Short mmCIF file of C-alpha atoms and ligand atoms in Angstrom, two decimals:
data_model
loop_
_atom_site.label_atom_id
_atom_site.label_comp_id
_atom_site.label_asym_id
_atom_site.label_seq_id
_atom_site.Cartn_x
_atom_site.Cartn_y
_atom_site.Cartn_z
CA MET Y 12 -10.35 20.92 11.52
CA TRP Y 13 -12.93 23.29 10.14
CA LEU Y 14 -13.11 27.21 11.60
CA GLU Y 15 -16.13 29.06 11.02
CA LEU Y 16 -16.02 32.83 11.06
CA ASP Y 17 -18.33 35.54 11.84
CA ARG Y 18 -20.27 36.66 9.51
CA GLY Y 19 -18.32 40.46 8.70
CA ALA Y 20 -15.33 38.89 9.82
CA ASP Y 21 -12.34 39.86 7.30
CA PRO Y 22 -11.51 36.45 5.84
CA GLY Y 23 -8.04 37.65 4.49
CA ARG Y 24 -7.20 38.80 8.30
CA VAL Y 25 -8.59 36.02 9.62
CA GLN Y 26 -6.58 33.94 7.27
CA ARG Y 27 -3.15 36.18 7.34
CA GLU Y 28 -3.13 35.47 10.97
CA LEU Y 29 -3.79 31.94 11.09
CA SER Y 30 -0.74 31.55 7.98
CA ALA Y 31 1.22 34.12 10.67
CA LEU Y 32 0.78 30.56 13.12
CA GLY Y 33 1.78 27.92 10.80
CA LEU Y 34 -1.74 26.82 9.28
CA TRP Y 35 -2.69 25.68 5.90
CA VAL Y 36 -5.91 26.60 5.13
CA THR Y 37 -8.42 26.32 2.54
CA ARG Y 38 -10.90 28.80 2.20
CA CYS Y 39 -14.06 27.62 1.63
CA SER Y 40 -18.22 28.89 0.89
CA GLY Y 41 -20.83 26.91 2.93
CA PRO Y 42 -24.92 27.56 4.07
CA GLN Y 43 -22.84 29.18 7.87
CA GLY Y 44 -20.63 31.52 5.63
CA ILE Y 45 -17.31 31.49 4.96
CA GLY Y 46 -14.55 29.16 6.65
CA PHE Y 47 -11.28 27.62 6.29
CA TRP Y 48 -10.48 23.81 6.42
CA VAL Y 49 -6.82 23.57 8.19
CA GLN Y 50 -4.52 20.88 6.16
CA LYS Y 51 -2.81 18.67 7.46
CA HIS Y 52 0.14 19.16 7.47
CA SER Y 53 -0.45 22.32 9.68
CA ALA Y 54 1.42 23.22 12.87
CA HIS Y 55 -0.61 20.95 15.29
CA LEU Y 56 -2.03 23.49 17.78
CA GLU Y 57 -4.99 23.00 19.89
CA PRO Y 58 -8.49 24.62 19.21
CA GLU Y 59 -8.36 27.17 21.68
CA ALA Y 60 -5.37 28.85 20.05
CA LEU Y 61 -7.00 29.17 16.67
CA GLN Y 62 -10.28 31.37 18.81
CA ILE Y 63 -8.82 34.70 17.41
CA GLU Y 64 -11.10 37.43 16.56
CA GLY Y 65 -13.31 37.52 13.39
CA VAL Y 66 -13.29 33.47 13.90
CA ARG Y 67 -16.70 31.98 15.53
CA ALA Y 68 -16.52 28.30 16.05
CA VAL Y 69 -13.90 25.88 15.94
CA PHE Y 70 -15.36 22.21 14.62
CA PRO Y 71 -12.09 19.57 15.73
CA GLN Y 72 -11.64 16.72 13.33
CA ALA Y 73 -11.80 12.99 14.30
CA SER Y 74 -8.42 11.08 13.30
CA PRO Y 75 -9.09 7.92 12.19
CA HIS Y 76 -6.59 6.53 12.82
CA PRO Y 77 -6.69 6.88 16.78
CA ARG Y 78 -5.37 4.38 17.85
CA VAL Y 79 -1.90 5.19 15.65
CA ASP Y 80 -1.95 8.57 17.03
CA ALA Y 81 -1.62 7.49 20.54
CA LEU Y 82 1.60 6.18 19.49
CA ALA Y 83 3.17 9.23 18.57
CA GLY Y 84 6.38 9.65 20.48
CA LEU Y 85 6.47 6.16 21.68
CA THR Y 86 9.33 4.08 21.26
CA PHE Y 87 8.92 0.85 19.52
CA ARG Y 88 10.53 -2.07 22.44
CA ALA Y 89 10.53 -5.71 21.65
CA GLY Y 90 13.17 -7.83 24.27
CA PRO Y 91 16.14 -6.23 22.42
CA LEU Y 92 15.05 -4.37 19.86
CA SER Y 93 13.69 -0.52 20.56
CA ILE Y 94 13.00 1.61 17.48
CA GLY Y 95 12.96 5.56 17.78
CA GLY Y 96 12.31 8.09 20.36
CA GLU Y 97 16.21 7.98 22.45
CA ALA Y 98 16.92 5.03 20.72
CA PRO Y 99 20.08 4.84 19.46
CA VAL Y 100 19.79 3.73 15.16
CA ALA Y 101 18.73 -0.03 15.26
CA LEU Y 102 20.00 -2.26 12.83
CA CYS Y 103 17.87 -5.59 11.23
CA ALA Y 104 19.22 -7.55 9.23
CA GLY Y 105 19.09 -11.40 7.97
CA PRO Y 106 18.92 -13.64 5.08
CA CYS Y 107 15.49 -12.99 2.93
CA SER Y 108 14.92 -16.52 3.50
CA VAL Y 109 15.99 -18.89 6.98
CA GLU Y 110 17.53 -21.92 4.07
CA SER Y 111 19.37 -24.24 7.01
CA ARG Y 112 19.80 -23.71 11.18
CA GLY Y 113 23.87 -23.34 9.57
CA GLN Y 114 22.82 -19.78 7.44
CA ILE Y 115 21.37 -18.50 9.96
CA GLU Y 116 23.37 -19.08 12.53
CA GLU Y 117 26.10 -17.31 10.66
CA ALA Y 118 24.14 -14.59 9.93
CA ALA Y 119 22.87 -13.63 13.37
CA ALA Y 120 26.46 -14.13 14.61
CA ALA Y 121 27.62 -11.44 11.51
CA VAL Y 122 24.19 -9.23 12.14
CA ALA Y 123 25.55 -8.73 16.31
CA GLU Y 124 28.92 -8.26 15.56
CA ALA Y 125 27.77 -5.17 13.10
CA GLY Y 126 26.01 -3.84 15.81
CA GLY Y 127 22.39 -5.07 15.26
CA ARG Y 128 19.86 -5.64 17.41
CA ALA Y 129 17.16 -7.97 15.36
CA LEU Y 130 17.65 -11.45 12.58
CA ARG Y 131 14.77 -10.81 10.10
CA GLY Y 132 14.41 -13.85 8.06
CA GLY Y 133 11.84 -15.68 6.30
CA ALA Y 134 10.74 -18.41 7.16
CA TYR Y 135 7.35 -17.92 5.20
CA LYS Y 136 8.02 -15.82 2.32
CA PRO Y 137 5.97 -14.27 0.08
CA ARG Y 138 6.78 -15.03 -3.48
CA THR Y 139 5.36 -13.24 -6.73
CA SER Y 140 6.14 -17.32 -8.44
CA PRO Y 141 4.52 -20.34 -6.73
CA HIS Y 142 7.86 -22.10 -8.78
CA ALA Y 143 10.34 -20.09 -6.62
CA PHE Y 144 11.50 -21.26 -3.20
CA GLN Y 145 8.63 -20.82 -0.62
CA GLY Y 146 10.71 -20.78 2.86
CA HIS Y 147 11.34 -23.79 4.77
CA GLY Y 148 8.15 -23.02 7.34
CA ALA Y 149 7.92 -23.83 10.40
CA ARG Y 150 10.79 -25.92 11.19
CA ALA Y 151 12.95 -22.47 9.78
CA LEU Y 152 11.39 -20.97 12.73
CA GLY Y 153 13.11 -23.48 14.78
CA TRP Y 154 15.95 -23.04 13.79
CA MET Y 155 16.12 -18.81 13.59
CA ARG Y 156 14.37 -18.80 17.42
CA ASP Y 157 17.88 -21.08 18.54
CA ALA Y 158 20.44 -18.58 16.32
CA ALA Y 159 19.02 -15.19 17.73
CA ASP Y 160 18.85 -16.05 21.65
CA ARG Y 161 22.62 -17.26 21.18
CA HIS Y 162 23.72 -13.69 19.82
CA GLY Y 163 21.67 -12.25 22.12
CA LEU Y 164 18.83 -10.56 18.73
CA ALA Y 165 15.21 -10.23 18.51
CA MET Y 166 13.62 -12.12 16.12
CA ILE Y 167 11.51 -10.77 13.22
CA THR Y 168 10.13 -13.20 10.48
CA GLU Y 169 6.98 -12.73 8.08
CA ALA Y 170 3.43 -13.99 8.57
CA VAL Y 171 1.50 -14.66 5.48
CA SER Y 172 -1.36 -16.75 5.83
CA GLU Y 173 -3.31 -15.99 8.57
CA ALA Y 174 -3.64 -20.11 9.57
CA GLU Y 175 0.37 -19.88 10.56
CA VAL Y 176 0.15 -16.93 12.83
CA PRO Y 177 -0.50 -18.60 15.71
CA ARG Y 178 2.97 -20.70 15.38
CA VAL Y 179 4.69 -18.03 13.81
CA ALA Y 180 3.86 -15.53 17.49
CA GLU Y 181 5.00 -18.69 19.66
CA PHE Y 182 8.99 -17.93 18.63
CA ALA Y 183 9.11 -14.60 17.32
CA ASP Y 184 9.46 -11.02 18.99
CA VAL Y 185 8.12 -9.21 16.33
CA ILE Y 186 5.99 -10.85 13.52
CA GLN Y 187 6.20 -8.87 9.94
CA VAL Y 188 3.30 -7.83 7.59
CA GLY Y 189 5.11 -8.35 4.54
CA ALA Y 190 3.94 -4.93 1.34
CA ARG Y 191 2.12 -7.92 -0.39
CA SER Y 192 0.11 -8.31 3.42
CA MET Y 193 -0.65 -4.19 4.00
CA GLN Y 194 -3.89 -4.97 3.16
CA SER Y 195 -4.79 -8.23 3.29
CA TYR Y 196 -7.70 -7.26 6.33
CA GLY Y 197 -7.70 -11.12 7.75
CA LEU Y 198 -4.58 -11.38 8.35
CA LEU Y 199 -4.25 -8.29 9.62
CA ARG Y 200 -6.46 -8.87 12.56
CA ALA Y 201 -5.40 -12.42 12.60
CA ILE Y 202 -1.32 -11.02 13.38
CA GLY Y 203 -3.54 -8.30 15.67
CA GLU Y 204 -5.31 -10.94 18.17
CA ALA Y 205 -1.71 -12.59 18.16
CA GLY Y 206 -1.24 -9.79 20.77
CA LYS Y 207 2.56 -9.50 19.48
CA PRO Y 208 4.77 -5.75 18.38
CA VAL Y 209 4.78 -6.08 14.56
CA LEU Y 210 6.46 -4.77 11.66
CA LEU Y 211 4.34 -3.10 9.40
CA LYS Y 212 5.61 -2.66 6.06
CA ARG Y 213 4.71 -0.50 3.66
CA GLY Y 214 2.53 -1.72 0.67
CA LEU Y 215 3.71 -1.50 -3.41
CA ALA Y 216 1.41 1.36 -3.68
CA ALA Y 217 -0.08 1.93 -1.00
CA GLN Y 218 -0.89 6.13 0.60
CA LEU Y 219 1.28 7.39 3.96
CA GLU Y 220 -3.18 7.29 4.80
CA GLU Y 221 -3.61 3.75 4.03
CA TRP Y 222 -0.14 2.16 5.45
CA LEU Y 223 -1.82 4.13 8.84
CA LEU Y 224 -5.03 2.49 8.98
CA ALA Y 225 -3.70 -0.66 8.45
CA ALA Y 226 -1.68 -0.01 11.15
CA GLU Y 227 -5.27 0.84 12.83
CA HIS Y 228 -6.92 -2.18 11.68
CA LEU Y 229 -4.31 -3.94 13.89
CA LEU Y 230 -4.26 -2.21 16.77
CA VAL Y 231 -8.12 -2.59 16.96
CA ALA Y 232 -7.71 -6.44 16.56
CA GLY Y 233 -5.16 -5.79 19.70
CA SER Y 234 -1.81 -6.34 18.68
CA GLY Y 235 1.37 -4.35 20.56
CA PRO Y 236 3.40 -1.80 19.66
CA ILE Y 237 3.87 -1.00 15.41
CA ALA Y 238 6.54 -0.30 13.58
CA PHE Y 239 6.69 0.95 9.96
CA CYS Y 240 9.47 0.67 7.49
CA GLU Y 241 9.66 1.44 3.98
CA ARG Y 242 10.82 -0.73 1.55
CA GLY Y 243 10.79 1.29 -1.25
CA VAL Y 244 7.27 1.56 -3.95
CA ARG Y 245 7.11 0.61 -7.51
CA SER Y 246 7.66 3.54 -9.53
CA PHE Y 247 8.00 3.89 -13.15
CA ASP Y 248 11.61 3.42 -13.70
CA PRO Y 249 12.68 -0.02 -13.61
CA SER Y 250 16.47 1.30 -13.38
CA THR Y 251 15.82 0.10 -9.09
CA ARG Y 252 13.80 -2.45 -8.29
CA ASN Y 253 11.94 0.07 -6.09
CA LEU Y 254 11.61 3.93 -5.28
CA LEU Y 255 12.69 4.79 -1.49
CA ASP Y 256 10.59 7.34 -0.88
CA VAL Y 257 12.77 9.26 1.45
CA GLY Y 258 9.63 11.89 1.79
CA VAL Y 259 7.40 9.41 3.57
CA VAL Y 260 10.16 8.65 6.13
CA ALA Y 261 10.56 11.95 7.21
CA LEU Y 262 6.41 12.17 7.96
CA LEU Y 263 5.98 9.53 9.90
CA ALA Y 264 9.71 10.54 11.87
CA SER Y 265 8.78 13.99 12.44
CA VAL Y 266 5.89 14.89 12.08
CA TYR Y 267 3.46 12.08 13.35
CA ARG Y 268 6.73 10.95 15.25
CA LEU Y 269 6.19 7.49 14.89
CA PRO Y 270 9.23 4.69 14.65
CA VAL Y 271 10.27 3.95 11.01
CA LEU Y 272 12.76 1.77 9.65
CA ALA Y 273 13.97 2.18 5.85
CA ASP Y 274 14.51 -1.00 4.04
CA PRO Y 275 17.46 0.00 1.59
CA SER Y 276 17.53 -3.62 0.48
CA HIS Y 277 14.35 -4.37 -1.16
CA ALA Y 278 13.98 -0.15 -2.64
CA ALA Y 279 17.58 -1.01 -4.75
CA GLY Y 280 17.06 -4.80 -5.46
CA ARG Y 281 21.05 -4.53 -5.63
CA ARG Y 282 23.99 -4.71 -2.90
CA ASP Y 283 26.64 -1.53 -4.21
CA LEU Y 284 23.43 0.40 -3.63
CA VAL Y 285 22.65 -0.84 -0.36
CA VAL Y 286 24.51 1.47 2.18
CA ALA Y 287 23.44 4.84 0.31
CA LEU Y 288 20.01 4.62 0.49
CA GLY Y 289 20.03 3.18 3.58
CA ARG Y 290 22.55 6.25 5.24
CA ALA Y 291 19.21 8.95 3.01
CA GLY Y 292 16.44 6.44 4.74
CA LEU Y 293 18.63 7.44 8.16
CA ALA Y 294 18.65 11.27 7.02
CA ALA Y 295 16.10 11.64 6.92
CA GLY Y 296 14.56 10.86 9.79
CA ALA Y 297 14.66 6.88 10.17
CA HIS Y 298 15.45 5.03 13.37
CA GLY Y 299 16.94 2.35 12.05
CA LEU Y 300 17.57 -0.25 9.17
CA LEU Y 301 16.44 -3.40 7.64
CA VAL Y 302 19.16 -4.68 5.43
CA GLU Y 303 18.98 -7.96 4.09
CA PHE Y 304 22.45 -10.17 4.52
CA HIS Y 305 23.34 -14.00 2.94
CA PRO Y 306 26.81 -15.55 4.50
CA ASP Y 307 26.97 -16.87 0.74
CA PRO Y 308 24.55 -14.20 -1.58
CA ALA Y 309 25.35 -15.54 -4.44
CA SER Y 310 23.35 -19.67 -3.51
CA ALA Y 311 20.77 -17.12 -1.93
CA LEU Y 312 17.90 -18.74 -2.62
CA SER Y 313 16.08 -15.27 -2.68
CA ASP Y 314 17.28 -12.10 -3.54
CA GLY Y 315 20.48 -12.98 -3.33
CA PRO Y 316 21.28 -10.12 -5.39
CA GLN Y 317 20.31 -7.36 -3.35
CA ALA Y 318 22.33 -9.53 -0.25
CA LEU Y 319 25.16 -8.22 1.33
CA ASP Y 320 28.13 -10.13 2.58
CA ARG Y 321 29.31 -10.62 5.79
CA ALA Y 322 32.12 -7.61 5.11
CA GLY Y 323 29.74 -5.38 3.24
CA LEU Y 324 26.91 -5.97 6.75
CA LEU Y 325 30.16 -4.83 8.81
CA ALA Y 326 30.60 -1.77 6.41
CA LEU Y 327 27.13 -1.54 6.87
CA GLY Y 328 27.24 -1.17 10.65
CA GLN Y 329 30.19 1.20 9.91
CA SER Y 330 28.58 3.63 7.77
CA CYS Y 331 25.62 4.03 9.76
CA GLY Y 332 26.69 4.10 12.58
CA THR Y 333 25.36 0.58 14.42
CA THR Y 334 28.93 -0.53 15.57
CA LEU Y 335 29.20 2.13 17.48
CA GLU Y 336 26.58 1.79 20.16
CA VAL Y 337 28.32 -1.86 20.75
CA ALA Y 338 30.35 -1.40 23.41
C1 PEP P 406 10.87 -9.60 2.94
O1 PEP P 406 11.19 -9.15 3.51
O2 PEP P 406 12.38 -10.09 2.51
C2 PEP P 406 10.17 -9.23 1.69
C3 PEP P 406 9.67 -10.00 0.88
O3 PEP P 406 9.59 -7.56 1.49
P1 PEP P 406 9.16 -6.96 0.82
O4 PEP P 406 7.39 -7.99 2.01
O5 PEP P 406 8.55 -6.19 1.15
O6 PEP P 406 8.67 -7.43 -0.50
MN1 MN P 407 13.63 -10.91 0.51
#
């Protein structure tokens, strides 16, 4: 918002009154005289509340992502999965890659036992190396759907290219946009056009505003509701795979009031830190967790070092309050 002052008004007094209302402002001089920009993390006040003595005019600034803003305070729902609002902590878990019918069935059973609401696994995998396992593709979708249904779980899986979006949409309850795809605008359009709920991961080095605008792309194209997933950003320190940005989790949850998950698995890159980072994400306000789990991590075809085994998943459920929700 931009506030213009009356000529002759005392800018210092106006600024003090504005800060008392919870606004952080930047003072600027323009052709119309002195004014204040209201910084974006200030209190949310209606323009009428700012017409204090000395303020000549208030210009509300249009948001660049009005459709995202309209999701504020709403609960994300997709079948048995609810994220945000009054919903309990949402646990979404499963193997990085769907490797066989037996593996995903075993995974679904453990996810349900840990209090999970969604089975998350990759049929199509975005891999840094073209020599790494790329996923079983279409046939894994059917294995996963069957396993999710058998255990009353929502199914979340990623689409990595426009061509496979219709097939993914046919099977999945929620389409995942991976970190590497967050700014693939053609893919975002195709996923949006499928009209399904979307789990939107944050890009490896994406700013919050870029992330929100990626969500706006999906909504403009016609997507269902969107849940955000913070999975760690690139940092200078390779000690952990990525750096879980709990500040952005807190911003999304408490300032933007948008549904957000923390993904401690891709943030940590190692299973012994997953529970601690999951708890940190929840402490910052995340409405749930996305966690990688494998019935036999040592044999995993992707992301084995960060996968919890069954005992680890159950311990995470206990520690993060997800098992308490299943009566
Ligand atoms: C994944 O969820 O398995 C994955 C590839 O994650 P990201 O897109 O966050 O790297
Ligand atoms: Mn993974």
